[in-house]
Amino acid sequence: MPERPPPMDNALKKVFIKTYGCQMNVYDSERMRDVLGPLGYADTATPEGADLIILNTCHIREKAAEKVYSELGKIRRMKRARAELGAEMLIAVAGCVAQAEGEEIVRRAPAVDLVFGPQTYHRLPQLLARRSASGRAVVETEFPAADKFGELDSKAQPRKGVTAFLTVQEGCDKFCSFCVVPYTRGSEFSRPVAQVVEEARRMAGQGVKEFTLLGQNVNAYHGMDDRGRSLGLAGLVAELSRIEGIERLRYTTSHPRDMTDELIAAHAENPKLMPYLHLPVQSGSDTILKSMNRGHTAEFYLRLIEKFRAARPDLAVSGDFIVGFPGETDNDFESTLSLIREVGYASAFSFKYSPRPGTPAAESAKQIPEAEKSVRLQELQALVHAQQTAFNGAMVGRTLSVLLEKPGRDAGQLVGRSPYLQSVHIQAEPGLIGMIVDTHISGVGSNSLSGHYAGAV
Ligand code: SAH
Ligand code: SF4
Ligand code: F3S
């Protein structure tokens, strides 16, 4: 029997996805591609000429959220130009701004055709169908009860690359007084162990060597295993490290309150668990930590880091900091600097406090002037930068195992990652991509290391 020609709907269409915000959005964008593939959408690297544009957005700070509207302004002009040629360009806003603002997006930017939150993107086929049937904008921001991940798994496309993100936990019940995440991502949820293992096994079969397990509070993970027992993150890491092909595991982001002795011990015992810990603390002042509703003291955090370093002395520690939280005095800020001096960070992300609609801290009368926030941020970043430079500089002369990921900028060069998450540039054959090789570190740049191939590990 002759093969049936593919239906018109399957003619190749192009989708351009722009991702903002955290790694979880990066993961979600990949999964949107999975859902769109069977509908005939192929990925394109530029918005011009795309049939569908998705902005996968972030609401964490005002700047992040406002970027979306300036981007929508540009895209609207492309849409108009395309319409003049008689072609359609659909515009979708996904992610955390979509969840937080919903209908408001269509009011502010009427060119938008679809708005859907982080919990509804597995329904993209239905949303697109509804848009085309009604000819009107479709907004979907509820939190459906159906298992998003379960539905997505049946559509997974092959992964490229040797490193991958894997969301294992989503949502947050902690309600830090500055943060929108509990509102945009919903309440805390852990994926079942078997589902995570299955996804990891599939990707390992496609050549992924390093996984970064993701969650807003990834160390609060408590997934059910096949015997109905609840497994913590340490247990999940142990399960995953038994999968053939998986060489390295990381996890992010952790909350100090959810840390367990088992996870700390895993850093001593499991060679596949990389010596890198991202553990945000936000502030070194107990007064501020209290009004942030973080639920722990600076001392508690410092003792945790001590325990980690006892288990894994070479651990690289990274963190997040907010400066200029309402009511932050010079003394509070000094306490943050002294915590940073005590910990010694390999890297850190720091932000000026940004009041977010609907969060308690935004209502505080004790807001700090922008100029003061800027001064504090500069001082904090100078300190962290010095620590980071010292950390990277100490690598020169050492041999690090580097997972080679992709070609570098220069000919004959590959870029990989050290156990401490540093980018490493080395001269090596493209055939070595996916291998973990011993590398003599000989140079240090502002954000990366360089070295020479010293043999396969
Ligand atoms: N769940 C993680 C953080 C997720 S948000 C945790 O609890 O640590 C990532 C980072 O953005 C936070 O660690 C914080 O430093 C920063 N952030 C969150 N809300 C912010 C706001 N309103 N203003 C400035 N920075 C903020
Ligand atoms: Fe936001 Fe706090 Fe939850 Fe982290 S723990 S996502 S900062 S509310
Ligand atoms: Fe941003 Fe949403 Fe992540 S607000 S940081 S994209 S969870």
Short mmCIF file of C-alpha atoms and ligand atoms in Angstrom, two decimals:
data_model
loop_
_atom_site.label_atom_id
_atom_site.label_comp_id
_atom_site.label_asym_id
_atom_site.label_seq_id
_atom_site.Cartn_x
_atom_site.Cartn_y
_atom_site.Cartn_z
CA MET A 1 0.00 0.00 0.00
CA PRO A 2 1.43 3.43 -0.85
CA GLU A 3 2.30 5.56 2.12
CA ARG A 4 -0.19 8.27 2.90
CA PRO A 5 1.17 11.75 2.42
CA PRO A 6 1.52 13.63 5.70
CA PRO A 7 -1.47 15.83 6.50
CA MET A 8 -1.08 19.53 5.63
CA ASP A 9 -0.82 20.33 9.32
CA ASN A 10 2.43 18.42 9.43
CA ALA A 11 4.08 20.63 6.84
CA LEU A 12 7.17 22.07 8.50
CA LYS A 13 6.44 25.10 10.61
CA LYS A 14 8.98 27.06 12.57
CA VAL A 15 8.95 27.84 16.26
CA PHE A 16 11.27 30.28 17.98
CA ILE A 17 11.48 29.97 21.76
CA LYS A 18 13.19 32.62 23.87
CA THR A 19 13.90 31.57 27.44
CA TYR A 20 14.29 33.92 30.41
CA GLY A 21 14.89 33.20 34.09
CA CYS A 22 16.07 30.06 35.82
CA GLN A 23 17.17 26.62 34.63
CA MET A 24 13.70 25.29 35.20
CA ASN A 25 12.51 27.51 32.37
CA VAL A 26 15.32 26.11 30.19
CA TYR A 27 14.03 22.62 30.94
CA ASP A 28 10.42 23.68 30.27
CA SER A 29 11.38 25.17 26.89
CA GLU A 30 12.92 21.84 25.89
CA ARG A 31 9.72 20.11 26.82
CA MET A 32 7.66 22.60 24.82
CA ARG A 33 9.78 21.59 21.82
CA ASP A 34 8.88 17.96 22.60
CA VAL A 35 5.18 18.79 22.48
CA LEU A 36 5.46 20.89 19.32
CA GLY A 37 7.55 18.38 17.33
CA PRO A 38 4.63 16.03 16.57
CA LEU A 39 2.60 19.07 15.41
CA GLY A 40 5.18 19.71 12.70
CA TYR A 41 7.09 22.53 14.38
CA ALA A 42 10.86 22.62 13.93
CA ASP A 43 13.05 24.83 16.06
CA THR A 44 14.50 27.99 14.55
CA ALA A 45 17.25 30.19 15.96
CA THR A 46 15.80 33.57 14.93
CA PRO A 47 12.33 35.10 15.37
CA GLU A 48 12.14 36.42 11.78
CA GLY A 49 10.09 34.06 9.68
CA ALA A 50 8.84 31.99 12.62
CA ASP A 51 5.24 30.75 12.57
CA LEU A 52 5.14 30.64 16.34
CA ILE A 53 7.13 32.66 18.85
CA ILE A 54 7.15 31.64 22.50
CA LEU A 55 8.58 33.87 25.20
CA ASN A 56 9.16 31.66 28.24
CA THR A 57 9.25 34.35 30.87
CA CYS A 58 10.48 35.09 34.40
CA HIS A 59 8.72 37.17 37.04
CA ILE A 60 11.32 37.08 39.79
CA ARG A 61 12.37 40.74 39.57
CA GLU A 62 10.74 43.73 37.94
CA LYS A 63 13.46 44.02 35.29
CA ALA A 64 12.95 40.41 34.23
CA ALA A 65 9.20 40.90 33.88
CA GLU A 66 9.46 44.20 32.00
CA LYS A 67 11.89 42.74 29.43
CA VAL A 68 8.97 40.73 28.10
CA TYR A 69 6.99 43.80 27.13
CA SER A 70 9.87 45.43 25.28
CA GLU A 71 10.46 42.16 23.44
CA LEU A 72 6.74 41.95 22.59
CA GLY A 73 6.97 45.43 21.06
CA LYS A 74 9.65 44.22 18.62
CA ILE A 75 7.86 41.00 17.81
CA ARG A 76 4.59 42.79 17.11
CA ARG A 77 6.30 44.66 14.27
CA MET A 78 7.54 41.36 12.82
CA LYS A 79 4.05 39.93 13.07
CA ARG A 80 2.65 42.90 11.17
CA ALA A 81 5.29 42.63 8.43
CA ARG A 82 4.53 38.93 8.09
CA ALA A 83 0.79 39.57 7.89
CA GLU A 84 1.43 41.95 4.98
CA LEU A 85 2.93 38.95 3.16
CA GLY A 86 -0.23 36.99 3.94
CA ALA A 87 1.44 34.74 6.53
CA GLU A 88 0.55 34.25 10.17
CA MET A 89 2.83 34.59 13.17
CA LEU A 90 1.44 33.44 16.48
CA ILE A 91 2.82 35.00 19.65
CA ALA A 92 2.75 33.10 22.93
CA VAL A 93 3.75 34.22 26.40
CA ALA A 94 4.57 31.29 28.67
CA GLY A 95 6.23 30.88 32.05
CA CYS A 96 6.04 32.86 35.26
CA VAL A 97 4.95 36.29 33.91
CA ALA A 98 2.12 34.49 32.10
CA GLN A 99 1.11 32.80 35.34
CA ALA A 100 1.28 36.00 37.37
CA GLU A 101 -0.34 38.41 34.90
CA GLY A 102 -2.66 36.24 32.79
CA GLU A 103 -5.27 38.34 30.92
CA GLU A 104 -3.38 41.53 31.73
CA ILE A 105 -0.75 40.54 29.14
CA VAL A 106 -3.32 40.50 26.33
CA ARG A 107 -4.68 43.86 27.51
CA ARG A 108 -1.21 45.42 27.48
CA ALA A 109 -0.05 43.62 24.33
CA PRO A 110 -3.06 42.78 22.14
CA ALA A 111 -0.85 41.11 19.50
CA VAL A 112 -0.39 38.16 21.90
CA ASP A 113 -2.32 35.04 20.86
CA LEU A 114 -1.59 32.63 23.69
CA VAL A 115 -0.84 32.98 27.39
CA PHE A 116 -0.11 29.87 29.44
CA GLY A 117 1.61 29.17 32.74
CA PRO A 118 4.34 26.71 33.74
CA GLN A 119 1.75 24.09 34.66
CA THR A 120 -0.19 24.07 31.40
CA TYR A 121 2.35 23.94 28.56
CA HIS A 122 1.78 20.20 28.04
CA ARG A 123 -1.61 21.32 26.68
CA LEU A 124 -0.05 23.40 23.90
CA PRO A 125 -1.68 21.32 21.13
CA GLN A 126 -5.16 22.01 22.54
CA LEU A 127 -4.34 25.66 23.18
CA LEU A 128 -3.17 26.14 19.59
CA ALA A 129 -6.29 24.40 18.30
CA ARG A 130 -8.51 26.63 20.44
CA ARG A 131 -6.71 29.71 19.17
CA SER A 132 -7.15 28.69 15.57
CA ALA A 133 -10.84 27.76 16.03
CA SER A 134 -11.79 30.95 17.86
CA GLY A 135 -9.40 33.41 16.21
CA ARG A 136 -9.14 35.04 19.62
CA ALA A 137 -6.44 35.08 22.30
CA VAL A 138 -6.43 32.06 24.61
CA VAL A 139 -5.33 32.49 28.24
CA GLU A 140 -4.79 29.44 30.42
CA THR A 141 -3.23 29.85 33.84
CA GLU A 142 -4.99 27.37 36.09
CA PHE A 143 -3.10 24.62 37.92
CA PRO A 144 -4.56 21.43 36.42
CA ALA A 145 -4.66 18.26 38.48
CA ALA A 146 -3.41 16.10 35.58
CA ASP A 147 0.17 14.93 35.66
CA LYS A 148 2.06 17.32 33.39
CA PHE A 149 5.23 15.24 33.39
CA GLY A 150 3.40 11.99 32.73
CA GLU A 151 1.81 13.49 29.61
CA LEU A 152 5.07 15.02 28.43
CA ASP A 153 7.06 11.80 28.69
CA SER A 154 5.09 10.13 25.93
CA LYS A 155 6.21 12.88 23.54
CA ALA A 156 9.88 13.20 24.45
CA GLN A 157 12.23 13.86 21.51
CA PRO A 158 15.90 12.81 21.45
CA ARG A 159 18.20 15.14 23.39
CA LYS A 160 21.30 16.65 21.90
CA GLY A 161 24.31 17.37 24.05
CA VAL A 162 26.11 15.65 26.88
CA THR A 163 24.67 17.64 29.79
CA ALA A 164 21.00 18.07 30.64
CA PHE A 165 18.66 19.57 33.17
CA LEU A 166 16.06 17.33 34.71
CA THR A 167 13.24 18.79 36.81
CA VAL A 168 12.50 16.48 39.75
CA GLN A 169 10.66 18.85 42.06
CA GLU A 170 8.61 21.91 41.35
CA GLY A 171 6.82 24.64 43.27
CA CYS A 172 7.40 26.06 46.70
CA ASP A 173 5.50 26.31 50.00
CA LYS A 174 8.03 28.45 51.82
CA PHE A 175 6.70 31.90 51.00
CA CYS A 176 9.80 33.98 51.59
CA SER A 177 8.38 37.46 51.99
CA PHE A 178 10.08 38.81 48.82
CA CYS A 179 9.39 35.98 46.41
CA VAL A 180 6.82 35.31 43.67
CA VAL A 181 7.70 31.67 43.03
CA PRO A 182 5.05 30.12 45.32
CA TYR A 183 2.46 32.08 43.33
CA THR A 184 3.83 31.41 39.85
CA ARG A 185 4.85 27.76 40.24
CA GLY A 186 2.27 26.64 42.77
CA SER A 187 2.75 24.36 45.75
CA GLU A 188 5.57 21.92 46.18
CA PHE A 189 5.43 18.74 44.16
CA SER A 190 7.91 15.87 43.67
CA ARG A 191 7.89 13.61 40.63
CA PRO A 192 7.71 9.86 41.34
CA VAL A 193 11.11 8.13 41.44
CA ALA A 194 10.30 5.75 38.56
CA GLN A 195 9.33 8.63 36.28
CA VAL A 196 12.60 10.49 36.96
CA VAL A 197 14.68 7.32 36.58
CA GLU A 198 12.95 6.54 33.28
CA GLU A 199 13.62 10.01 31.89
CA ALA A 200 17.25 9.91 33.02
CA ARG A 201 17.76 6.44 31.55
CA ARG A 202 16.31 7.53 28.22
CA MET A 203 18.54 10.60 28.03
CA ALA A 204 21.62 8.63 29.19
CA GLY A 205 20.91 6.28 26.28
CA GLN A 206 21.06 9.30 24.00
CA GLY A 207 24.51 10.28 25.27
CA VAL A 208 23.79 12.58 28.22
CA LYS A 209 26.60 12.13 30.75
CA GLU A 210 25.85 14.82 33.30
CA PHE A 211 22.48 15.64 34.85
CA THR A 212 21.56 18.65 36.92
CA LEU A 213 18.50 17.79 38.97
CA LEU A 214 16.25 20.82 39.25
CA GLY A 215 13.74 22.08 41.76
CA GLN A 216 12.83 25.36 43.42
CA ASN A 217 13.72 23.49 46.62
CA VAL A 218 15.33 20.46 45.08
CA ASN A 219 16.55 19.09 48.40
CA ALA A 220 12.94 18.97 49.64
CA TYR A 221 12.44 16.22 47.03
CA HIS A 222 10.34 13.35 48.41
CA GLY A 223 9.25 11.15 45.53
CA MET A 224 7.41 7.85 45.88
CA ASP A 225 9.29 4.76 44.83
CA ASP A 226 7.69 1.58 43.47
CA ARG A 227 7.26 0.17 46.96
CA GLY A 228 5.32 3.22 48.11
CA ARG A 229 8.19 4.58 50.19
CA SER A 230 9.15 8.21 50.04
CA LEU A 231 12.70 8.77 48.80
CA GLY A 232 14.65 11.95 49.56
CA LEU A 233 17.09 13.65 47.19
CA ALA A 234 20.01 11.59 48.55
CA GLY A 235 18.08 8.40 47.72
CA LEU A 236 17.23 9.68 44.25
CA VAL A 237 20.87 10.59 43.60
CA ALA A 238 21.86 7.05 44.65
CA GLU A 239 19.30 5.55 42.25
CA LEU A 240 20.42 7.72 39.36
CA SER A 241 24.10 7.05 39.87
CA ARG A 242 23.44 3.35 39.23
CA ILE A 243 22.22 4.08 35.68
CA GLU A 244 24.70 3.08 33.01
CA GLY A 245 26.11 6.06 31.14
CA ILE A 246 25.48 8.63 33.87
CA GLU A 247 28.84 9.94 35.00
CA ARG A 248 28.02 13.10 36.89
CA LEU A 249 25.16 14.46 38.99
CA ARG A 250 24.43 17.93 40.31
CA TYR A 251 21.37 19.52 41.88
CA THR A 252 20.02 23.02 42.28
CA THR A 253 18.54 25.01 44.07
CA SER A 254 18.67 23.89 47.66
CA HIS A 255 17.19 25.52 50.72
CA PRO A 256 19.21 25.43 53.96
CA ARG A 257 16.18 24.27 55.94
CA ASP A 258 15.70 21.16 53.77
CA MET A 259 19.26 19.90 53.98
CA THR A 260 19.68 16.34 55.28
CA ASP A 261 22.66 14.48 56.73
CA GLU A 262 22.16 11.83 54.04
CA LEU A 263 22.69 14.37 51.27
CA ILE A 264 25.77 15.75 53.00
CA ALA A 265 27.10 12.20 53.41
CA ALA A 266 26.46 11.51 49.72
CA HIS A 267 29.03 14.19 48.89
CA ALA A 268 31.62 12.13 50.80
CA GLU A 269 30.57 8.74 49.46
CA ASN A 270 29.31 9.13 45.90
CA PRO A 271 32.01 10.03 43.39
CA LYS A 272 29.38 10.84 40.75
CA LEU A 273 27.97 13.65 42.89
CA MET A 274 29.98 16.72 41.92
CA PRO A 275 31.73 18.83 44.59
CA TYR A 276 29.59 21.89 43.99
CA LEU A 277 26.81 23.28 46.14
CA HIS A 278 24.50 26.16 45.33
CA LEU A 279 22.99 27.12 48.68
CA PRO A 280 21.39 30.57 48.74
CA VAL A 281 21.33 32.43 52.03
CA GLN A 282 20.15 35.91 50.85
CA SER A 283 21.48 37.76 53.90
CA GLY A 284 23.91 37.34 56.79
CA SER A 285 21.74 39.27 59.24
CA ASP A 286 19.38 37.35 61.51
CA THR A 287 16.98 40.30 61.66
CA ILE A 288 16.70 40.38 57.88
CA LEU A 289 16.55 36.59 57.56
CA LYS A 290 13.62 36.69 59.97
CA SER A 291 11.72 39.35 58.06
CA MET A 292 12.46 37.47 54.84
CA ASN A 293 10.78 34.44 56.45
CA ARG A 294 13.74 32.24 55.60
CA GLY A 295 13.28 30.20 58.78
CA HIS A 296 16.93 29.92 59.83
CA THR A 297 19.79 32.00 61.20
CA ALA A 298 23.14 32.95 59.69
CA GLU A 299 24.84 30.66 62.21
CA PHE A 300 22.70 27.70 61.06
CA TYR A 301 23.83 28.32 57.47
CA LEU A 302 27.49 28.60 58.44
CA ARG A 303 27.36 25.33 60.39
CA LEU A 304 25.74 23.62 57.39
CA ILE A 305 28.57 24.73 55.13
CA GLU A 306 31.02 23.44 57.75
CA LYS A 307 29.35 20.02 57.70
CA PHE A 308 29.49 19.92 53.90
CA ARG A 309 33.16 20.81 53.90
CA ALA A 310 33.88 18.15 56.50
CA ALA A 311 32.29 15.65 54.10
CA ARG A 312 33.90 17.07 50.98
CA PRO A 313 36.80 19.44 51.73
CA ASP A 314 37.19 20.67 48.14
CA LEU A 315 33.49 21.62 47.79
CA ALA A 316 32.86 24.76 45.72
CA VAL A 317 30.11 26.80 47.34
CA SER A 318 27.88 29.26 45.54
CA GLY A 319 25.00 31.36 46.81
CA ASP A 320 22.34 33.99 46.15
CA PHE A 321 22.16 37.36 47.91
CA ILE A 322 19.62 40.13 48.04
CA VAL A 323 20.79 43.62 49.04
CA GLY A 324 18.53 46.45 50.14
CA PHE A 325 15.73 44.30 51.50
CA PRO A 326 13.25 46.58 53.34
CA GLY A 327 14.68 47.63 56.70
CA GLU A 328 18.27 46.52 55.90
CA THR A 329 20.64 48.74 57.91
CA ASP A 330 24.35 49.29 57.34
CA ASN A 331 24.95 46.83 60.16
CA ASP A 332 22.74 44.19 58.54
CA PHE A 333 24.63 44.63 55.30
CA GLU A 334 27.96 44.34 57.15
CA SER A 335 26.76 41.02 58.57
CA THR A 336 26.16 39.80 55.01
CA LEU A 337 29.69 40.79 53.99
CA SER A 338 31.16 39.06 57.00
CA LEU A 339 29.20 35.87 56.23
CA ILE A 340 30.61 35.99 52.70
CA ARG A 341 34.14 36.40 54.08
CA GLU A 342 33.61 33.45 56.39
CA VAL A 343 32.23 31.10 53.70
CA GLY A 344 34.52 31.99 50.79
CA TYR A 345 32.42 31.57 47.66
CA ALA A 346 33.45 30.05 44.35
CA SER A 347 30.68 32.10 42.75
CA ALA A 348 27.53 33.94 43.76
CA PHE A 349 24.50 35.67 42.29
CA SER A 350 23.47 38.93 43.89
CA PHE A 351 20.51 41.18 43.28
CA LYS A 352 19.03 44.46 44.41
CA TYR A 353 15.77 43.81 46.21
CA SER A 354 12.90 44.27 43.78
CA PRO A 355 9.40 44.74 45.25
CA ARG A 356 7.05 42.22 43.65
CA PRO A 357 3.28 42.70 43.48
CA GLY A 358 1.39 40.52 45.95
CA THR A 359 4.37 39.72 48.20
CA PRO A 360 4.43 40.93 51.83
CA ALA A 361 7.83 42.67 51.64
CA ALA A 362 6.59 44.91 48.83
CA GLU A 363 4.09 46.41 51.32
CA SER A 364 6.77 47.32 53.85
CA ALA A 365 7.17 51.02 54.63
CA LYS A 366 10.93 50.54 55.12
CA GLN A 367 11.96 50.40 51.44
CA ILE A 368 15.63 51.22 50.77
CA PRO A 369 16.45 53.90 48.16
CA GLU A 370 17.71 52.55 44.81
CA ALA A 371 20.97 54.50 45.09
CA GLU A 372 21.76 52.83 48.42
CA LYS A 373 20.93 49.40 46.97
CA SER A 374 23.36 50.07 44.11
CA VAL A 375 26.20 51.02 46.45
CA ARG A 376 25.68 47.88 48.52
CA LEU A 377 25.42 45.66 45.47
CA GLN A 378 28.71 47.00 44.10
CA GLU A 379 30.50 46.40 47.36
CA LEU A 380 29.14 42.87 47.69
CA GLN A 381 29.95 42.01 44.11
CA ALA A 382 33.52 43.29 44.44
CA LEU A 383 34.03 40.99 47.42
CA VAL A 384 32.51 37.96 45.68
CA HIS A 385 34.49 38.70 42.52
CA ALA A 386 37.74 38.68 44.49
CA GLN A 387 36.78 35.34 46.03
CA GLN A 388 35.85 33.88 42.67
CA THR A 389 39.12 35.05 41.11
CA ALA A 390 41.06 33.47 43.97
CA PHE A 391 39.10 30.22 43.64
CA ASN A 392 39.71 29.99 39.90
CA GLY A 393 43.33 31.10 40.19
CA ALA A 394 44.03 28.26 42.63
CA MET A 395 43.21 25.79 39.84
CA VAL A 396 46.30 26.72 37.79
CA GLY A 397 48.84 23.89 37.94
CA ARG A 398 46.21 21.33 38.96
CA THR A 399 44.80 18.48 36.91
CA LEU A 400 41.00 18.51 36.72
CA SER A 401 38.65 16.00 35.17
CA VAL A 402 36.73 17.83 32.47
CA LEU A 403 33.59 16.67 30.69
CA LEU A 404 34.01 17.85 27.11
CA GLU A 405 30.76 19.38 25.89
CA LYS A 406 31.07 21.21 22.60
CA PRO A 407 33.40 22.97 20.15
CA GLY A 408 34.93 26.20 21.46
CA ARG A 409 35.21 29.51 19.66
CA ASP A 410 38.65 28.85 18.17
CA ALA A 411 39.44 26.09 15.71
CA GLY A 412 40.55 22.84 17.32
CA GLN A 413 39.22 23.95 20.68
CA LEU A 414 36.65 22.22 22.87
CA VAL A 415 34.81 23.56 25.89
CA GLY A 416 34.00 21.44 28.88
CA ARG A 417 33.16 21.65 32.53
CA SER A 418 35.24 20.99 35.61
CA PRO A 419 33.76 19.25 38.67
CA TYR A 420 33.42 22.75 40.17
CA LEU A 421 31.27 23.94 37.25
CA GLN A 422 33.99 26.08 35.68
CA SER A 423 34.15 26.29 31.88
CA VAL A 424 37.42 24.85 30.64
CA HIS A 425 38.84 25.46 27.15
CA ILE A 426 41.24 22.88 25.78
CA GLN A 427 42.80 21.97 22.44
CA ALA A 428 41.28 18.61 21.54
CA GLU A 429 39.69 16.60 18.75
CA PRO A 430 35.89 16.96 18.30
CA GLY A 431 35.72 13.15 18.62
CA LEU A 432 36.38 13.57 22.32
CA ILE A 433 33.07 15.36 22.96
CA GLY A 434 31.20 13.45 25.65
CA MET A 435 34.41 12.13 27.22
CA ILE A 436 35.73 13.04 30.64
CA VAL A 437 39.42 13.84 30.29
CA ASP A 438 42.21 14.79 32.65
CA THR A 439 43.19 18.35 31.93
CA HIS A 440 46.24 20.25 33.13
CA ILE A 441 45.03 23.73 33.96
CA SER A 442 47.46 26.34 32.72
CA GLY A 443 45.47 29.56 32.43
CA VAL A 444 42.63 31.46 34.01
CA GLY A 445 40.35 34.00 32.33
CA SER A 446 37.59 36.14 33.81
CA ASN A 447 35.00 33.38 33.64
CA SER A 448 36.81 30.28 32.51
CA LEU A 449 39.93 28.18 32.69
CA SER A 450 42.18 26.89 29.94
CA GLY A 451 44.34 23.81 29.87
CA HIS A 452 45.87 20.88 28.00
CA TYR A 453 44.58 17.42 27.45
CA ALA A 454 46.40 15.00 29.72
CA GLY A 455 44.55 11.75 28.95
CA ALA A 456 41.19 10.03 29.30
CA VAL A 457 40.02 9.45 32.85
N1 SAH B 1 14.34 28.71 45.80
C1 SAH B 1 15.55 29.40 45.79
C2 SAH B 1 15.56 30.70 45.01
C3 SAH B 1 14.72 30.91 43.82
S1 SAH B 1 14.68 32.53 43.16
C4 SAH B 1 15.92 29.71 47.24
O1 SAH B 1 15.10 29.68 48.12
O2 SAH B 1 17.04 30.04 47.46
C5 SAH B 1 16.38 32.86 42.78
C6 SAH B 1 16.97 34.02 43.51
O3 SAH B 1 16.38 35.23 43.08
C7 SAH B 1 16.77 34.02 45.01
O4 SAH B 1 17.67 33.19 45.67
C8 SAH B 1 16.94 35.46 45.36
O5 SAH B 1 18.28 35.75 45.64
C9 SAH B 1 16.52 36.19 44.11
N2 SAH B 1 15.22 36.88 44.30
C10 SAH B 1 14.02 36.31 44.49
N3 SAH B 1 13.06 37.26 44.63
C11 SAH B 1 13.69 38.45 44.55
C12 SAH B 1 13.25 39.81 44.64
N4 SAH B 1 12.00 40.12 44.89
N5 SAH B 1 14.20 40.78 44.50
C13 SAH B 1 15.48 40.48 44.28
N6 SAH B 1 15.95 39.22 44.18
C14 SAH B 1 15.07 38.21 44.33
FE1 SF4 B 2 11.16 31.80 46.68
FE2 SF4 B 2 11.79 31.30 49.18
FE3 SF4 B 2 10.51 29.47 47.76
FE4 SF4 B 2 13.07 30.04 47.24
S1 SF4 B 2 12.28 29.13 49.13
S2 SF4 B 2 11.43 29.79 45.75
S3 SF4 B 2 13.15 32.22 47.63
S4 SF4 B 2 9.72 31.42 48.38
FE1 F3S B 3 11.83 33.22 37.20
FE2 F3S B 3 9.84 31.57 37.41
FE3 F3S B 3 12.32 30.67 37.52
S1 F3S B 3 9.94 33.58 38.27
S2 F3S B 3 13.41 32.35 38.42
S3 F3S B 3 11.36 31.60 35.79
S4 F3S B 3 10.59 29.92 38.69
#
